[in-house]
Amino acid sequence: MAELDRKGGSPAVPADWTYAPAPESKDIVKLRERYGLFVGGEWLEPTESYETISPATEEPLAMIGQATKADVELAVAAARAAFDDGWSSIPGSERAKYLFRIARILQERAREFAVLESMNGGKPIKESRDVDLPLAAAHFFYYAGWADKLEYAFPNRRPRPVGVAGQIIPWNFPLLMLAWKIAPALACGNTVVLKPAETTPLTALLFCDVLRQAELPAGVVNIVTGDGRTGAALVESEGVDKIAFTGSTDVGKGIQRQLAGTGKKLTLELGGKAANIVFDDCALDQAVEGIVNGIYFNQGHVCCAGSRLFAQESIYEPLVDKLKRRLETLRVGDPLDKNTDVGAINSSMQLEKIKELVESGRQEGAEIYQPPCRLPEKGYWFAPTVFTNVAQSYRIAQEEIFGPVLSVLTFRTPDEAIEKANNTPYGLSAGVWTEKGSRILWMAQRLRAGVVWANTYNRFDPTSPFGGYKESGFGREGGLHGLEPYLRFD
Ligand code: NAI
Ligand code: MG
């Protein structure tokens, strides 16, 4: 009877998906009480400090330096000295050795880094362990391989390093973004001053220990912590030859304005509002997995997140049904639990932003669905959310939410899908789900997005260039293209 009920009525979902707790131990991580600024291979005592916390528990983790303008100038001077003092002129094969060492040490210490990344940022250990750490190491391995082959990458163009690179990174993939920035810069013979995001400085600070182990010459990599003021000081510093920024479109635009006419090189990797387009001939269950991965991976704190789902009208209902059912099986909670799928929101500020945009979705008339889930009392949490009945004009269809919130829209023809998908100020990524190869190519040519995934989503590889169109920024990271911003050819 129960069997029959299930077939005719509600979907066959087990009543209880409870797993026994499987927490990863924190013992492997040794936190210091306070951290300095890493300048010229030494720890510099900061004049001002702030507390960094675990967003899952709000528990304090350590005191972090807020680097001042003067501190930033010291770091830039150290980077310049290291550049002039040999780093820019040693053979590429020597630079490669350091990068290979860093890559191997990251692999060896992967568990320690993964646990720390989850403690400080709130992302599930499953992701920091299986995505962030392997990809960070892979990035160093990959660019180590280019260090002595730049003449072959750019034949007859005399590639030379730019000088001192100022690099500002966000909090969604702290160590991975550090790797994206530092690996190509060093491979090309530049030195670096990097500023991690204020909420997630700990893996960048632990990385300084990797540099020591790798015996990287002092001053080649300098890490200055602090908030936007420290970032602004780095952008303004006259000793910096190139700025690489990943973060919000607003701050990116400001940096571009500020650097206009200075001759400093600039790359910007900014926000996104990606379309994930599902055609009626696709493998539906596979698409559902891709949609879930596209928007709930890393709590949706992903610039290329598939935050707008375009469902072909003919499959709208079964697709949304399957999606809602799948959502019920997502486990939200302790980032250090190996079974957790969705962790904590990175900060109270980001949580407020998500709540505000979700409220606007309700107000404008969209229909909200959240699976039943018990959120922890302490910390910053938001349940996986799906909005249906969304119009193109709604804020939740236009603005980057940067949280676990999906907006579902529909289309009838491929032309309509293209028109709607491109109707955004952003252009970072897109997804296409169809069994038809010719349609994938047709779509990929028309989508104004730096990356188009076909029958998959959120796939990263160091050999593949990544970057945006329009307000998603310019310049590419990864692959051979990722070398160019760190070279001059004149
Ligand atoms: P943000 O752009 O303020 O922060 C990113 C980095 O820039 C941090 O290291 C920050 O300290 C630094 N920064 C802030 N102001 C600066 C300035 N004036 N000059 C130089 N550096 C500065 O981003 P925020 O406030 O953390 O997040 C706001 C929104 O931005 C998010 O809700 C999300 O929509 C978007 N975002 C997009 C990211 C991406 O990967 N494309 C990453 C982080 C945020
Ligand atoms: Mg900001």
XYZ file of C-alpha atoms and ligand atoms in Angstrom:
535
model
C 0.000 0.000 0.000
C 2.773 2.397 0.968
C 4.515 1.484 -2.258
C 1.381 2.334 -4.273
C 0.917 5.592 -2.398
C 4.369 6.610 -3.294
C 3.979 5.819 -6.961
C 0.756 7.705 -7.323
C 1.411 10.590 -4.999
C 4.384 12.248 -3.410
C 7.897 11.442 -4.589
C 9.797 8.477 -3.199
C 12.049 10.254 -0.746
C 13.099 8.434 2.395
C 11.743 10.184 5.459
C 15.124 10.497 7.103
C 18.504 11.276 5.584
C 20.302 11.632 8.880
C 23.943 10.605 8.801
C 26.061 9.900 11.832
C 28.458 12.803 12.489
C 31.821 12.395 10.743
C 33.857 15.389 11.881
C 37.372 15.961 10.578
C 39.790 16.583 13.438
C 41.156 20.087 13.897
C 44.266 18.793 15.707
C 46.396 19.008 12.596
C 46.087 22.797 12.576
C 48.323 24.771 14.957
C 47.024 28.301 15.170
C 49.098 31.151 16.527
C 47.421 33.640 18.792
C 48.419 36.534 16.537
C 49.923 36.911 13.114
C 52.189 39.589 11.704
C 52.690 40.754 8.140
C 55.003 38.683 5.976
C 57.469 41.169 4.494
C 60.911 40.417 3.078
C 60.811 36.910 4.534
C 60.266 38.207 8.098
C 57.232 38.657 10.302
C 56.571 42.350 10.740
C 54.708 43.459 13.873
C 51.496 45.244 12.840
C 50.472 48.481 14.545
C 46.796 47.546 14.440
C 45.067 44.151 14.618
C 41.620 42.619 14.255
C 40.096 39.258 15.085
C 39.409 36.570 12.511
C 36.656 34.105 13.360
C 35.048 30.858 12.247
C 31.830 31.814 10.430
C 30.281 28.468 11.387
C 30.561 29.054 15.138
C 31.559 32.735 15.503
C 34.436 31.450 17.621
C 37.583 33.661 17.488
C 40.554 32.012 15.786
C 43.426 34.517 15.837
C 44.437 38.166 15.746
C 45.379 39.447 12.297
C 47.391 42.522 11.327
C 45.713 45.448 9.616
C 48.524 46.644 7.349
C 48.853 50.414 7.029
C 50.000 52.392 4.020
C 53.514 52.438 5.470
C 53.481 48.632 5.929
C 52.349 48.185 2.331
C 55.206 50.413 1.146
C 57.671 48.254 3.091
C 56.268 45.145 1.403
C 56.470 46.755 -2.037
C 60.062 47.811 -1.357
C 60.932 44.258 -0.276
C 59.362 42.901 -3.469
C 61.309 45.419 -5.574
C 64.570 44.516 -3.863
C 63.982 40.803 -4.451
C 63.112 41.496 -8.089
C 66.313 43.487 -8.690
C 68.382 41.218 -6.558
C 68.177 38.174 -8.781
C 64.670 36.774 -9.011
C 63.985 38.459 -12.357
C 67.257 37.296 -13.878
C 67.789 33.724 -12.636
C 67.097 31.090 -15.311
C 63.474 30.043 -15.684
C 64.454 26.475 -14.846
C 65.583 27.710 -11.405
C 62.308 29.527 -10.794
C 60.520 26.336 -11.830
C 62.270 24.386 -9.073
C 60.796 26.663 -6.405
C 57.314 26.388 -7.919
C 57.546 22.590 -8.095
C 58.629 22.557 -4.455
C 55.715 24.743 -3.400
C 53.310 22.475 -5.294
C 54.673 19.345 -3.636
C 54.630 20.875 -0.144
C 50.996 21.935 -0.674
C 50.187 18.343 -1.576
C 52.031 17.020 1.462
C 50.292 19.472 3.798
C 46.940 19.314 2.004
C 44.943 18.066 4.980
C 46.237 20.809 7.275
C 45.415 23.473 4.678
C 41.987 22.001 3.926
C 40.977 21.941 7.599
C 42.194 25.508 8.109
C 40.386 26.698 4.965
C 37.121 25.213 6.238
C 37.630 26.607 9.748
C 38.248 30.167 8.573
C 35.933 30.312 5.545
C 33.025 27.992 6.388
C 33.226 25.840 3.265
C 32.610 22.085 3.583
C 35.760 20.046 4.201
C 34.692 17.811 1.303
C 35.216 20.791 -0.992
C 38.408 22.225 0.496
C 39.881 18.718 0.546
C 38.754 17.586 -2.915
C 38.634 20.852 -4.860
C 40.519 23.819 -3.366
C 43.686 22.010 -2.311
C 44.200 19.727 -5.327
C 43.534 22.636 -7.681
C 45.875 24.987 -5.811
C 48.712 22.453 -6.031
C 47.870 21.734 -9.682
C 48.144 25.431 -10.455
C 51.688 25.613 -9.079
C 52.652 22.413 -10.924
C 51.227 23.763 -14.158
C 52.952 27.162 -14.062
C 56.201 25.576 -12.861
C 56.175 23.861 -16.242
C 55.990 27.160 -18.121
C 58.752 28.977 -16.213
C 61.555 27.844 -18.541
C 59.442 27.786 -21.703
C 58.276 31.379 -21.990
C 60.296 31.871 -25.186
C 58.354 28.978 -26.709
C 55.013 30.229 -25.418
C 55.606 33.617 -27.060
C 58.093 33.046 -29.874
C 59.972 36.099 -31.185
C 58.281 38.403 -28.680
C 61.012 38.615 -26.005
C 58.807 37.941 -22.956
C 60.123 39.656 -19.812
C 58.702 40.054 -16.289
C 56.647 43.134 -15.483
C 58.156 43.794 -12.025
C 56.233 43.943 -8.748
C 52.682 42.571 -8.880
C 50.096 43.771 -6.343
C 47.447 41.078 -5.952
C 44.131 41.423 -4.128
C 41.982 38.350 -3.618
C 38.530 37.523 -2.210
C 37.269 35.189 0.493
C 35.429 32.529 -1.498
C 38.481 30.448 -2.527
C 41.247 31.930 -0.360
C 44.129 29.546 -1.072
C 43.052 28.720 -4.613
C 42.881 32.403 -5.575
C 46.305 32.873 -4.001
C 47.596 30.078 -6.245
C 45.918 31.574 -9.340
C 47.689 34.848 -8.596
C 51.108 33.825 -7.305
C 51.953 30.858 -9.575
C 51.894 32.654 -12.963
C 53.485 35.800 -11.486
C 56.498 33.887 -10.166
C 56.771 31.671 -13.241
C 57.219 34.828 -15.317
C 59.898 36.247 -12.999
C 57.847 38.821 -11.088
C 57.762 39.374 -7.356
C 54.534 39.755 -5.426
C 52.704 41.603 -2.675
C 49.440 39.765 -2.028
C 46.533 40.870 0.134
C 44.088 38.147 1.217
C 40.486 39.041 2.041
C 39.929 40.319 5.565
C 37.635 37.431 6.596
C 39.901 34.619 5.337
C 43.588 35.408 5.908
C 44.676 32.184 7.634
C 45.623 29.907 4.730
C 47.603 32.729 3.090
C 49.485 33.162 6.376
C 50.124 29.423 6.634
C 51.354 29.551 3.039
C 54.243 31.749 4.293
C 55.500 28.650 6.079
C 55.410 26.753 2.779
C 57.561 29.504 1.252
C 60.053 29.086 4.076
C 60.123 25.302 3.544
C 60.619 25.797 -0.181
C 63.479 28.216 0.589
C 62.052 30.822 -1.722
C 64.340 33.884 -1.605
C 63.151 36.535 0.874
C 60.895 39.234 -0.578
C 59.768 37.306 -3.663
C 56.359 36.802 -2.026
C 55.050 39.212 0.606
C 51.680 38.845 2.315
C 49.969 41.885 3.823
C 46.677 41.360 5.632
C 43.928 43.900 6.262
C 40.677 45.173 4.823
C 39.891 47.333 1.792
C 42.120 50.142 3.082
C 45.152 47.886 2.768
C 44.007 46.899 -0.732
C 43.613 50.542 -1.688
C 47.141 51.322 -0.408
C 48.506 48.536 -2.616
C 46.662 49.871 -5.662
C 48.006 53.371 -4.990
C 51.605 52.357 -4.347
C 53.897 53.813 -6.990
C 56.263 50.875 -6.720
C 53.693 48.433 -8.083
C 53.813 47.646 -11.818
C 50.736 45.489 -12.114
C 47.508 44.989 -10.190
C 45.525 41.751 -10.304
C 42.162 41.990 -8.561
C 39.413 39.450 -7.927
C 36.338 40.697 -6.103
C 33.252 42.850 -6.459
C 32.449 44.793 -9.626
C 32.153 48.044 -7.664
C 35.647 47.877 -6.209
C 37.010 46.659 -9.578
C 35.530 49.656 -11.374
C 37.055 51.988 -8.790
C 40.495 50.418 -9.260
C 40.220 50.757 -13.031
C 39.353 54.450 -12.708
C 42.219 54.992 -10.310
C 44.796 53.282 -12.509
C 43.743 54.986 -15.755
C 46.766 56.804 -17.172
C 49.281 55.419 -14.659
C 50.721 52.820 -17.027
C 50.193 50.050 -14.462
C 48.940 46.816 -15.971
C 45.567 45.625 -14.680
C 43.435 42.480 -14.745
C 40.001 42.315 -13.132
C 38.013 39.204 -12.328
C 34.661 40.427 -11.034
C 31.145 39.211 -10.472
C 28.790 37.088 -12.528
C 25.174 36.040 -13.009
C 25.601 32.916 -15.078
C 22.871 31.212 -17.081
C 22.595 27.454 -16.781
C 20.457 26.487 -19.795
C 18.619 23.169 -19.800
C 17.109 21.823 -23.045
C 14.352 19.234 -23.115
C 16.516 16.554 -24.753
C 19.152 16.493 -22.005
C 19.814 13.760 -19.459
C 17.557 15.274 -16.825
C 18.991 13.656 -13.698
C 22.490 14.573 -14.759
C 21.338 18.146 -15.355
C 19.831 18.277 -11.862
C 23.209 17.292 -10.407
C 24.855 19.993 -12.507
C 22.357 22.620 -11.406
C 22.904 21.715 -7.742
C 26.668 21.778 -8.183
C 26.366 25.029 -10.121
C 24.628 27.022 -7.402
C 25.059 25.254 -4.036
C 28.767 24.441 -4.367
C 30.670 26.634 -1.863
C 27.318 28.056 -0.606
C 26.967 29.837 -3.943
C 29.959 32.054 -3.099
C 31.249 31.495 -6.606
C 31.694 34.209 -9.222
C 30.800 31.746 -12.005
C 27.876 30.157 -10.071
C 24.956 29.042 -12.232
C 22.595 31.402 -10.439
C 20.018 31.708 -13.246
C 18.489 28.437 -14.369
C 16.812 28.591 -17.782
C 14.533 25.579 -18.216
C 12.956 24.813 -21.586
C 9.216 25.158 -21.053
C 8.414 21.568 -22.070
C 10.453 20.144 -19.168
C 9.953 22.920 -16.655
C 7.716 20.948 -14.316
C 9.607 17.645 -14.092
C 12.878 19.553 -13.811
C 11.723 21.742 -10.926
C 10.156 18.713 -9.195
C 13.371 16.732 -9.410
C 15.394 19.723 -8.285
C 13.262 20.293 -5.190
C 13.466 16.619 -4.301
C 17.254 16.695 -4.675
C 17.448 19.759 -2.448
C 15.869 17.821 0.391
C 18.890 15.539 0.452
C 21.477 18.327 0.796
C 23.102 18.267 4.202
C 23.622 21.754 5.608
C 25.828 22.243 8.666
C 29.254 21.834 10.256
C 31.842 22.565 7.536
C 34.260 20.115 9.158
C 31.819 17.213 8.889
C 32.813 15.030 5.941
C 29.158 14.518 4.994
C 28.305 18.209 4.781
C 27.249 19.501 1.367
C 26.504 23.126 2.238
C 28.545 24.939 4.887
C 28.383 28.353 6.554
C 27.958 31.727 4.871
C 31.344 33.442 4.928
C 30.460 36.510 7.005
C 27.580 38.310 8.678
C 27.870 40.999 5.997
C 27.429 38.486 3.198
C 24.510 36.884 5.051
C 22.795 40.273 5.303
C 23.270 40.828 1.584
C 21.742 37.431 0.748
C 18.780 38.009 3.080
C 18.118 41.427 1.586
C 18.094 40.114 -1.983
C 15.945 37.111 -1.079
C 13.452 39.450 0.574
C 13.360 41.548 -2.598
C 12.547 38.355 -4.542
C 9.538 37.685 -2.304
C 8.408 41.310 -2.535
C 8.631 41.375 -6.318
C 6.424 38.291 -6.525
C 8.677 35.269 -7.011
C 7.750 31.974 -5.354
C 10.278 30.717 -2.820
C 11.152 27.110 -1.976
C 13.490 25.977 0.789
C 13.797 22.326 1.829
C 13.166 21.582 5.482
C 16.523 21.799 7.237
C 17.627 22.693 10.728
C 20.233 25.422 10.675
C 22.748 25.677 13.550
C 21.960 28.388 16.070
C 25.381 29.994 16.174
C 27.178 31.185 13.069
C 25.996 32.434 9.684
C 23.662 30.149 7.784
C 21.284 30.242 4.879
C 19.159 27.362 3.607
C 19.467 26.296 -0.045
C 16.821 28.309 -1.869
C 15.017 28.106 -5.213
C 12.890 30.890 -6.653
C 10.346 30.061 -9.351
C 7.986 32.441 -11.112
C 10.881 34.834 -11.649
C 10.711 37.652 -14.206
C 13.802 38.891 -16.030
C 13.426 42.304 -14.417
C 13.512 41.077 -10.805
C 16.595 41.933 -8.800
C 17.150 38.227 -8.057
C 17.452 37.679 -11.827
C 19.754 40.664 -12.367
C 22.056 41.074 -9.371
C 24.763 38.804 -8.067
C 23.497 37.254 -4.818
C 26.662 35.247 -4.080
C 24.717 32.823 -1.917
C 22.851 29.485 -2.198
C 19.947 31.020 -4.093
C 18.769 29.931 -7.541
C 16.363 31.833 -9.798
C 14.442 29.680 -12.292
C 13.307 31.183 -15.595
C 12.016 29.550 -18.765
C 12.502 29.680 -22.540
C 11.044 28.034 -25.643
C 13.620 28.266 -28.444
C 17.425 28.362 -28.554
C 17.250 31.967 -29.807
C 15.152 32.979 -26.836
C 17.571 31.212 -24.481
C 20.495 33.172 -25.933
C 18.667 36.462 -25.736
C 17.665 35.945 -22.111
C 20.995 34.488 -21.021
C 22.903 37.442 -22.486
C 20.523 39.946 -20.920
C 22.860 40.738 -18.018
C 25.648 43.216 -17.372
C 27.923 40.257 -16.570
C 29.579 37.639 -18.775
C 31.725 35.210 -16.852
C 30.321 31.742 -17.453
C 27.380 29.702 -18.719
C 26.161 26.111 -18.853
C 24.345 24.250 -21.623
C 22.578 20.927 -21.150
C 21.589 19.049 -24.305
C 22.350 15.739 -26.000
C 22.839 17.526 -29.315
C 26.479 18.380 -30.072
C 25.716 20.858 -32.847
C 23.473 22.810 -30.499
C 26.218 23.011 -27.883
C 28.521 24.634 -30.442
C 25.751 26.914 -31.721
C 25.038 28.089 -28.178
C 28.686 28.462 -27.176
C 29.318 30.783 -30.119
C 26.462 33.072 -29.105
C 26.733 33.139 -25.317
C 28.664 36.203 -24.163
C 30.552 34.371 -21.439
C 34.223 33.636 -20.832
C 33.585 29.968 -20.039
C 30.781 27.783 -21.408
C 30.384 24.364 -19.824
C 28.500 21.671 -21.739
C 26.708 18.936 -19.795
C 28.773 19.776 -16.734
C 29.358 22.792 -14.500
C 32.019 24.396 -12.286
C 34.879 22.415 -13.820
C 38.294 23.971 -13.332
C 41.660 23.084 -14.709
C 44.898 25.070 -14.620
C 45.378 24.596 -18.366
C 42.083 26.278 -19.195
C 41.850 30.092 -19.263
C 39.189 31.708 -17.070
C 37.860 35.269 -17.148
C 35.011 37.500 -18.189
C 33.285 39.785 -20.629
C 31.537 43.072 -19.859
C 31.217 43.843 -16.118
C 32.758 40.498 -15.191
C 36.142 42.052 -15.940
C 39.000 41.465 -18.342
C 42.184 39.464 -18.606
C 42.474 35.705 -18.306
C 43.824 33.497 -15.537
C 44.967 29.947 -16.175
C 46.461 28.387 -19.241
C 48.924 30.010 -21.566
C 46.708 33.113 -21.610
C 47.270 33.489 -17.868
C 50.966 34.199 -18.440
C 50.397 37.274 -20.583
C 49.285 39.702 -17.837
C 52.589 39.007 -16.051
C 54.834 39.671 -19.056
C 55.881 42.609 -21.149
C 56.935 42.259 -24.721
C 58.306 45.706 -25.607
P 35.219 43.270 -2.186
O 35.407 43.527 -3.642
O 35.032 44.446 -1.289
O 36.481 42.435 -1.629
C 37.394 41.703 -2.408
C 38.812 42.059 -2.021
O 39.048 43.433 -2.311
C 39.104 41.919 -0.525
O 40.428 41.481 -0.356
C 38.939 43.340 -0.012
O 39.665 43.591 1.163
C 39.508 44.132 -1.160
N 39.051 45.518 -1.245
C 37.893 46.061 -0.764
N 37.840 47.372 -1.056
C 38.971 47.679 -1.736
C 39.487 48.870 -2.322
N 38.818 50.016 -2.270
N 40.684 48.814 -2.960
C 41.358 47.662 -3.044
N 40.932 46.501 -2.509
C 39.742 46.501 -1.859
O 34.022 42.264 -2.028
P 33.142 41.997 -0.700
O 32.748 43.309 -0.115
O 33.878 41.036 0.130
O 31.853 41.282 -1.325
C 30.802 42.051 -1.909
C 30.228 41.331 -3.108
O 31.195 41.247 -4.135
C 29.815 39.902 -2.850
O 28.559 39.828 -2.290
C 29.871 39.337 -4.238
O 28.683 39.639 -4.930
C 31.027 40.072 -4.884
N 32.269 39.279 -4.841
C 32.690 38.653 -5.982
C 33.811 37.865 -5.959
C 34.283 37.150 -7.170
O 34.894 36.098 -7.055
N 34.094 37.669 -8.356
C 34.570 37.629 -4.736
C 34.088 38.379 -3.601
C 32.964 39.148 -3.683
Mg 33.561 45.235 -0.041
